[in-house]
PDB file of C-alpha atoms in Angstrom:
ATOM      1  CA  HIS H   4       0.000   0.000   0.000  1.00 40.00           C
ATOM      2  CA  ARG H   5       2.981   2.276   0.227  1.00 40.00           C
ATOM      3  CA  GLY H   6       2.862   5.042  -2.325  1.00 40.00           C
ATOM      4  CA  GLN H   7      -0.707   4.250  -3.396  1.00 46.00           C
ATOM      5  CA  PHE H   8      -3.187   7.093  -3.533  1.00 42.00           C
ATOM      6  CA  ILE H   9      -6.031   6.799  -1.030  1.00 45.00           C
ATOM      7  CA  ALA H  10      -9.315   7.750  -2.658  1.00 44.00           C
ATOM      8  CA  PRO H  11     -11.416   9.783  -0.220  1.00 44.00           C
ATOM      9  CA  SER H  12     -14.826   8.342   0.555  1.00 41.00           C
ATOM     10  CA  ALA H  13     -17.963  10.293  -0.186  1.00 37.00           C
ATOM     11  CA  ALA H  14     -19.686   8.826   2.883  1.00 37.00           C
ATOM     12  CA  PRO H  15     -19.952  11.133   5.907  1.00 34.00           C
ATOM     13  CA  LEU H  16     -18.043  10.259   9.048  1.00 35.00           C
ATOM     14  CA  VAL H  17     -21.120  10.724  11.249  1.00 33.00           C
ATOM     15  CA  SER H  18     -24.719  10.440  10.179  1.00 30.00           C
ATOM     16  CA  ARG H  19     -27.038  12.978  11.756  1.00 31.00           C
ATOM     17  CA  SER H  20     -30.316  11.537  10.496  1.00 31.00           C
ATOM     18  CA  PRO H  21     -33.173  11.716  13.002  1.00 33.00           C
ATOM     19  CA  SER H  22     -33.239   7.936  13.413  1.00 32.00           C
ATOM     20  CA  VAL H  23     -31.585   4.836  12.106  1.00 32.00           C
ATOM     21  CA  ALA H  24     -33.816   1.787  11.811  1.00 34.00           C
ATOM     22  CA  PRO H  25     -32.593  -1.559  13.120  1.00 33.00           C
ATOM     23  CA  SER H  26     -31.306  -4.050  10.594  1.00 34.00           C
ATOM     24  CA  ALA H  27     -31.696  -7.813  10.601  1.00 35.00           C
ATOM     25  CA  ALA H  28     -28.147  -8.311   9.337  1.00 34.00           C
ATOM     26  CA  PRO H  29     -25.899  -9.635  12.122  1.00 36.00           C
ATOM     27  CA  SER H  30     -22.973  -7.420  11.129  1.00 37.00           C
ATOM     28  CA  ALA H  31     -25.038  -4.245  10.890  1.00 36.00           C
ATOM     29  CA  ALA H  32     -24.449  -1.329  13.236  1.00 36.00           C
ATOM     30  CA  PRO H  33     -26.744  -1.087  16.246  1.00 39.00           C
ATOM     31  CA  SER H  34     -29.765   1.154  15.892  1.00 36.00           C
ATOM     32  CA  VAL H  35     -29.498   4.698  17.164  1.00 41.00           C
ATOM     33  CA  SER H  36     -32.321   7.132  17.900  1.00 38.00           C
ATOM     34  CA  LEU H  37     -31.535  10.825  17.920  1.00 45.00           C
ATOM     35  CA  SER H  38     -33.505  13.933  18.538  1.00 47.00           C
ATOM     36  CA  PRO H  39     -33.039  16.485  15.722  1.00 53.00           C
ATOM     37  CA  SER H  40     -30.332  18.416  17.615  1.00 58.00           C
ATOM     38  CA  ALA H  41     -28.728  15.534  19.525  1.00 58.00           C
ATOM     39  CA  ALA H  42     -25.340  14.060  18.777  1.00 57.00           C
ATOM     40  CA  PRO H  43     -25.030  10.300  18.205  1.00 53.00           C
ATOM     41  CA  THR H  44     -24.889   8.315  21.434  1.00 53.00           C
ATOM     42  CA  VAL H  45     -23.416   5.122  19.976  1.00 62.00           C
ATOM     43  CA  VAL H  46     -20.061   4.841  18.219  1.00 58.00           C
ATOM     44  CA  CYS H  47     -19.689   1.818  15.982  1.00 74.00           C
ATOM     45  CA  PRO H  48     -16.005   1.000  15.546  1.00 80.00           C
ATOM     46  CA  LEU H  49     -14.469  -0.077  12.273  1.00 92.00           C
ATOM     47  CA  MET H  50     -12.041  -2.988  12.237  1.00 96.00           C
ATOM     48  CA  ALA H  51      -8.725  -1.614  10.971  1.00 97.00           C
ATOM     49  CA  ALA H  52      -5.187  -2.988  10.825  1.00 97.00           C
ATOM     50  CA  LYS H  53      -3.530   0.142   9.384  1.00 97.00           C
ATOM     51  CA  VAL H  54      -3.937   3.904   9.275  1.00 97.00           C
ATOM     52  CA  LYS H  55      -2.312   5.790   6.408  1.00 97.00           C
ATOM     53  CA  VAL H  56      -1.956   9.543   5.857  1.00 96.00           C
ATOM     54  CA  GLN H  57      -0.905  10.735   2.396  1.00 93.00           C
ATOM     55  CA  SER H  58      -0.087  14.206   1.123  1.00 90.00           C
ATOM     56  CA  LEU H  59      -2.344  15.439  -1.668  1.00 88.00           C
ATOM     57  CA  THR H  60      -0.762  18.899  -1.844  1.00 84.00           C
ATOM     58  CA  GLY H  61       2.903  18.146  -2.556  1.00 83.00           C
ATOM     59  CA  LEU H  62       3.915  19.338   0.908  1.00 82.00           C
ATOM     60  CA  PRO H  63       5.557  17.079   3.483  1.00 85.00           C
ATOM     61  CA  ILE H  64       3.319  15.592   6.165  1.00 87.00           C
ATOM     62  CA  GLU H  65       4.218  16.765   9.667  1.00 87.00           C
ATOM     63  CA  MET H  66       2.302  15.551  12.690  1.00 90.00           C
ATOM     64  CA  ARG H  67       2.920  16.081  16.381  1.00 90.00           C
ATOM     65  CA  GLU H  68       0.817  13.063  17.410  1.00 94.00           C
ATOM     66  CA  VAL H  69      -1.464  10.480  15.879  1.00 96.00           C
ATOM     67  CA  ARG H  70      -4.020   9.055  18.278  1.00 96.00           C
ATOM     68  CA  VAL H  71      -6.161   6.041  17.423  1.00 97.00           C
ATOM     69  CA  TYR H  72      -8.801   5.118  19.982  1.00 96.00           C
ATOM     70  CA  SER H  73     -10.164   1.637  20.640  1.00 94.00           C
ATOM     71  CA  SER H  74     -12.407   1.253  23.710  1.00 92.00           C
ATOM     72  CA  ASP H  75     -11.376   4.795  24.752  1.00 93.00           C
ATOM     73  CA  VAL H  76      -7.673   3.824  24.817  1.00 96.00           C
ATOM     74  CA  ASN H  77      -5.057   5.360  22.503  1.00 97.00           C
ATOM     75  CA  VAL H  78      -3.759   2.163  20.863  1.00 97.00           C
ATOM     76  CA  ALA H  79      -1.326   4.006  18.562  1.00 97.00           C
ATOM     77  CA  ILE H  80       1.367   4.624  21.197  1.00 96.00           C
ATOM     78  CA  GLY H  81       4.421   2.523  20.496  1.00 94.00           C
ATOM     79  CA  LYS H  82       2.980   0.783  17.427  1.00 96.00           C
ATOM     80  CA  ASN H  83       5.013   0.299  14.239  1.00 96.00           C
ATOM     81  CA  ALA H  84       4.960   3.488  12.155  1.00 97.00           C
ATOM     82  CA  THR H  85       6.736   4.064   8.829  1.00 96.00           C
ATOM     83  CA  GLN H  86       6.877   6.927   6.350  1.00 94.00           C
ATOM     84  CA  SER H  87       8.006   7.629   2.796  1.00 91.00           C
ATOM     85  CA  SER H  88      11.087   9.606   3.819  1.00 87.00           C
ATOM     86  CA  ASP H  89      12.490  11.663   6.672  1.00 82.00           C
ATOM     87  CA  LEU H  90      13.211  15.391   6.588  1.00 73.00           C
ATOM     88  CA  ASP H  91      16.456  15.449   8.561  1.00 75.00           C
ATOM     89  CA  GLY H  92      17.072  11.983  10.001  1.00 78.00           C
ATOM     90  CA  SER H  93      15.474  12.784  13.345  1.00 81.00           C
ATOM     91  CA  ARG H  94      11.782  13.273  12.463  1.00 88.00           C
ATOM     92  CA  VAL H  95      11.058   9.569  12.014  1.00 93.00           C
ATOM     93  CA  ALA H  96       7.521   8.129  11.806  1.00 95.00           C
ATOM     94  CA  SER H  97       7.602   6.743  15.347  1.00 95.00           C
ATOM     95  CA  LYS H  98       7.800  10.309  16.752  1.00 94.00           C
ATOM     96  CA  ALA H  99       4.073  10.703  15.987  1.00 95.00           C
ATOM     97  CA  VAL H 100       3.166   7.707  18.175  1.00 96.00           C
ATOM     98  CA  ASP H 101       5.637   8.086  21.051  1.00 95.00           C
ATOM     99  CA  GLY H 102       3.173   9.871  23.346  1.00 93.00           C
ATOM    100  CA  LYS H 103       5.560  12.826  23.775  1.00 91.00           C
ATOM    101  CA  TRP H 104       4.159  16.256  22.989  1.00 85.00           C
ATOM    102  CA  GLY H 105       7.532  17.812  22.089  1.00 85.00           C
ATOM    103  CA  SER H 106       8.334  15.493  19.179  1.00 89.00           C
ATOM    104  CA  TRP H 107       6.863  15.166  15.691  1.00 88.00           C
ATOM    105  CA  SER H 108       7.291  13.197  12.500  1.00 91.00           C
ATOM    106  CA  SER H 109       8.036  14.682   9.089  1.00 87.00           C
ATOM    107  CA  ALA H 110       7.391  12.573   5.994  1.00 88.00           C
ATOM    108  CA  GLY H 111       8.913  14.169   2.929  1.00 78.00           C
ATOM    109  CA  THR H 112      11.356  16.931   2.215  1.00 68.00           C
ATOM    110  CA  ASP H 113      10.983  20.689   2.209  1.00 58.00           C
ATOM    111  CA  THR H 114      11.094  20.913  -1.582  1.00 58.00           C
ATOM    112  CA  CYS H 115       8.697  18.464  -3.211  1.00 59.00           C
ATOM    113  CA  SER H 116       6.845  15.685  -1.435  1.00 58.00           C
ATOM    114  CA  ALA H 117       4.146  14.814  -3.941  1.00 65.00           C
ATOM    115  CA  ASN H 118       4.030  11.221  -2.720  1.00 82.00           C
ATOM    116  CA  ALA H 119       4.737  11.755   0.992  1.00 90.00           C
ATOM    117  CA  TRP H 120       2.933   9.274   3.236  1.00 94.00           C
ATOM    118  CA  TRP H 121       2.899   8.107   6.871  1.00 96.00           C
ATOM    119  CA  GLU H 122       1.540   4.715   7.984  1.00 97.00           C
ATOM    120  CA  LEU H 123       0.704   3.007  11.276  1.00 98.00           C
ATOM    121  CA  ASP H 124       0.482  -0.799  11.384  1.00 97.00           C
ATOM    122  CA  PHE H 125      -1.393  -2.592  14.183  1.00 95.00           C
ATOM    123  CA  VAL H 126      -0.400  -6.030  12.764  1.00 91.00           C
ATOM    124  CA  GLU H 127      -3.912  -7.338  13.440  1.00 93.00           C
ATOM    125  CA  PRO H 128      -7.282  -5.600  13.098  1.00 96.00           C
ATOM    126  CA  LEU H 129      -8.517  -3.559  16.055  1.00 95.00           C
ATOM    127  CA  PRO H 130     -11.869  -1.867  16.578  1.00 96.00           C
ATOM    128  CA  VAL H 131     -11.197   1.803  15.812  1.00 95.00           C
ATOM    129  CA  GLU H 132     -13.634   4.407  17.111  1.00 94.00           C
ATOM    130  CA  LYS H 133     -11.687   7.597  16.500  1.00 93.00           C
ATOM    131  CA  VAL H 134      -8.537   8.839  14.750  1.00 95.00           C
ATOM    132  CA  ILE H 135      -7.006  12.173  15.792  1.00 94.00           C
ATOM    133  CA  LEU H 136      -4.158  13.795  13.867  1.00 92.00           C
ATOM    134  CA  VAL H 137      -2.454  16.495  15.934  1.00 89.00           C
ATOM    135  CA  ASN H 138      -0.941  19.160  13.704  1.00 84.00           C
ATOM    136  CA  ARG H 139       2.493  20.613  14.321  1.00 77.00           C
ATOM    137  CA  LYS H 140       2.461  24.266  15.360  1.00 69.00           C
ATOM    138  CA  CYS H 141       5.513  26.257  14.314  1.00 69.00           C
ATOM    139  CA  ASN H 142       6.712  29.716  15.231  1.00 64.00           C
ATOM    140  CA  ASP H 143       9.387  30.078  12.563  1.00 58.00           C
ATOM    141  CA  ASP H 144       7.643  28.901   9.381  1.00 61.00           C
ATOM    142  CA  ALA H 145       4.390  30.471   8.185  1.00 61.00           C
ATOM    143  CA  ASN H 146       3.567  27.462   5.969  1.00 67.00           C
ATOM    144  CA  CYS H 147       4.411  24.837   8.586  1.00 71.00           C
ATOM    145  CA  SER H 148       0.860  24.274   9.794  1.00 74.00           C
ATOM    146  CA  CYS H 149      -0.309  23.852   6.178  1.00 79.00           C
ATOM    147  CA  LYS H 150       1.582  20.583   5.826  1.00 78.00           C
ATOM    148  CA  LEU H 151      -1.382  18.565   7.099  1.00 84.00           C
ATOM    149  CA  SER H 152      -3.918  20.377   4.873  1.00 85.00           C
ATOM    150  CA  HIS H 153      -6.035  18.315   2.529  1.00 86.00           C
ATOM    151  CA  ALA H 154      -4.239  15.044   3.301  1.00 91.00           C
ATOM    152  CA  ALA H 155      -5.919  11.729   2.527  1.00 94.00           C
ATOM    153  CA  VAL H 156      -6.472   9.495   5.558  1.00 96.00           C
ATOM    154  CA  GLY H 157      -7.342   5.828   5.127  1.00 97.00           C
ATOM    155  CA  LEU H 158      -8.123   2.967   7.480  1.00 97.00           C
ATOM    156  CA  PHE H 159      -7.318  -0.455   6.040  1.00 97.00           C
ATOM    157  CA  ASP H 160      -8.270  -3.990   7.057  1.00 96.00           C
ATOM    158  CA  ASP H 161      -5.724  -6.819   7.325  1.00 95.00           C
ATOM    159  CA  GLN H 162      -6.215  -7.629   3.613  1.00 95.00           C
ATOM    160  CA  GLY H 163      -5.266  -4.098   2.553  1.00 95.00           C
ATOM    161  CA  LYS H 164      -8.815  -3.035   1.671  1.00 96.00           C
ATOM    162  CA  VAL H 165      -9.974   0.464   2.575  1.00 97.00           C
ATOM    163  CA  VAL H 166     -12.625   0.353   5.318  1.00 96.00           C
ATOM    164  CA  LYS H 167     -12.875   4.148   5.646  1.00 95.00           C
ATOM    165  CA  SER H 168     -11.218   7.160   4.052  1.00 95.00           C
ATOM    166  CA  PHE H 169     -11.526  10.920   4.315  1.00 93.00           C
ATOM    167  CA  THR H 170      -9.461  14.056   3.771  1.00 93.00           C
ATOM    168  CA  THR H 171      -8.304  16.614   6.303  1.00 91.00           C
ATOM    169  CA  LYS H 172      -9.479  20.195   5.901  1.00 89.00           C
ATOM    170  CA  ASP H 173      -7.405  23.345   5.580  1.00 86.00           C
ATOM    171  CA  THR H 174      -5.006  23.390   8.533  1.00 82.00           C
ATOM    172  CA  CYS H 175      -3.083  26.556   7.617  1.00 80.00           C
ATOM    173  CA  GLY H 176      -2.593  28.719  10.668  1.00 66.00           C
ATOM    174  CA  LYS H 177      -4.074  26.062  12.973  1.00 62.00           C
ATOM    175  CA  GLY H 178      -1.788  24.257  15.397  1.00 52.00           C
TER     176      GLY H 178
END
């Protein structure tokens, strides 16, 4: 899967329909009833073995932390992370899953990183409820926080099939 483009999904991450009817299928998500202004009360995890972030802008990907929650526990800490390249030899992929706020990973180079990617491998599928990408905030580089803008994010099963994908929004100026 390294170097492959992740096609963003058109499906929304959270449905806000007034109600979801129960399904007879055993693998279907549980039913959820919502009032028109209420947030969902049930989170249905996806089974994922990998999380991949890929640059769609040509900029490197820099992330302070990647958090992946399963049963309200960040299961990303200490897991095997790899990336397409490293900016200066010290911003390796594992810096984004070391649980330390002062470190970050940088996939790509400062010049052209059209195919920059970062990947986290759980080895076996885990139920994933939430993925949080923490952007790097910089004081010395005005474009630094843009490096996570419009990136493709994909969750993959143990067979390499996409189970969910989406793109990040504009992160310029946002730490």
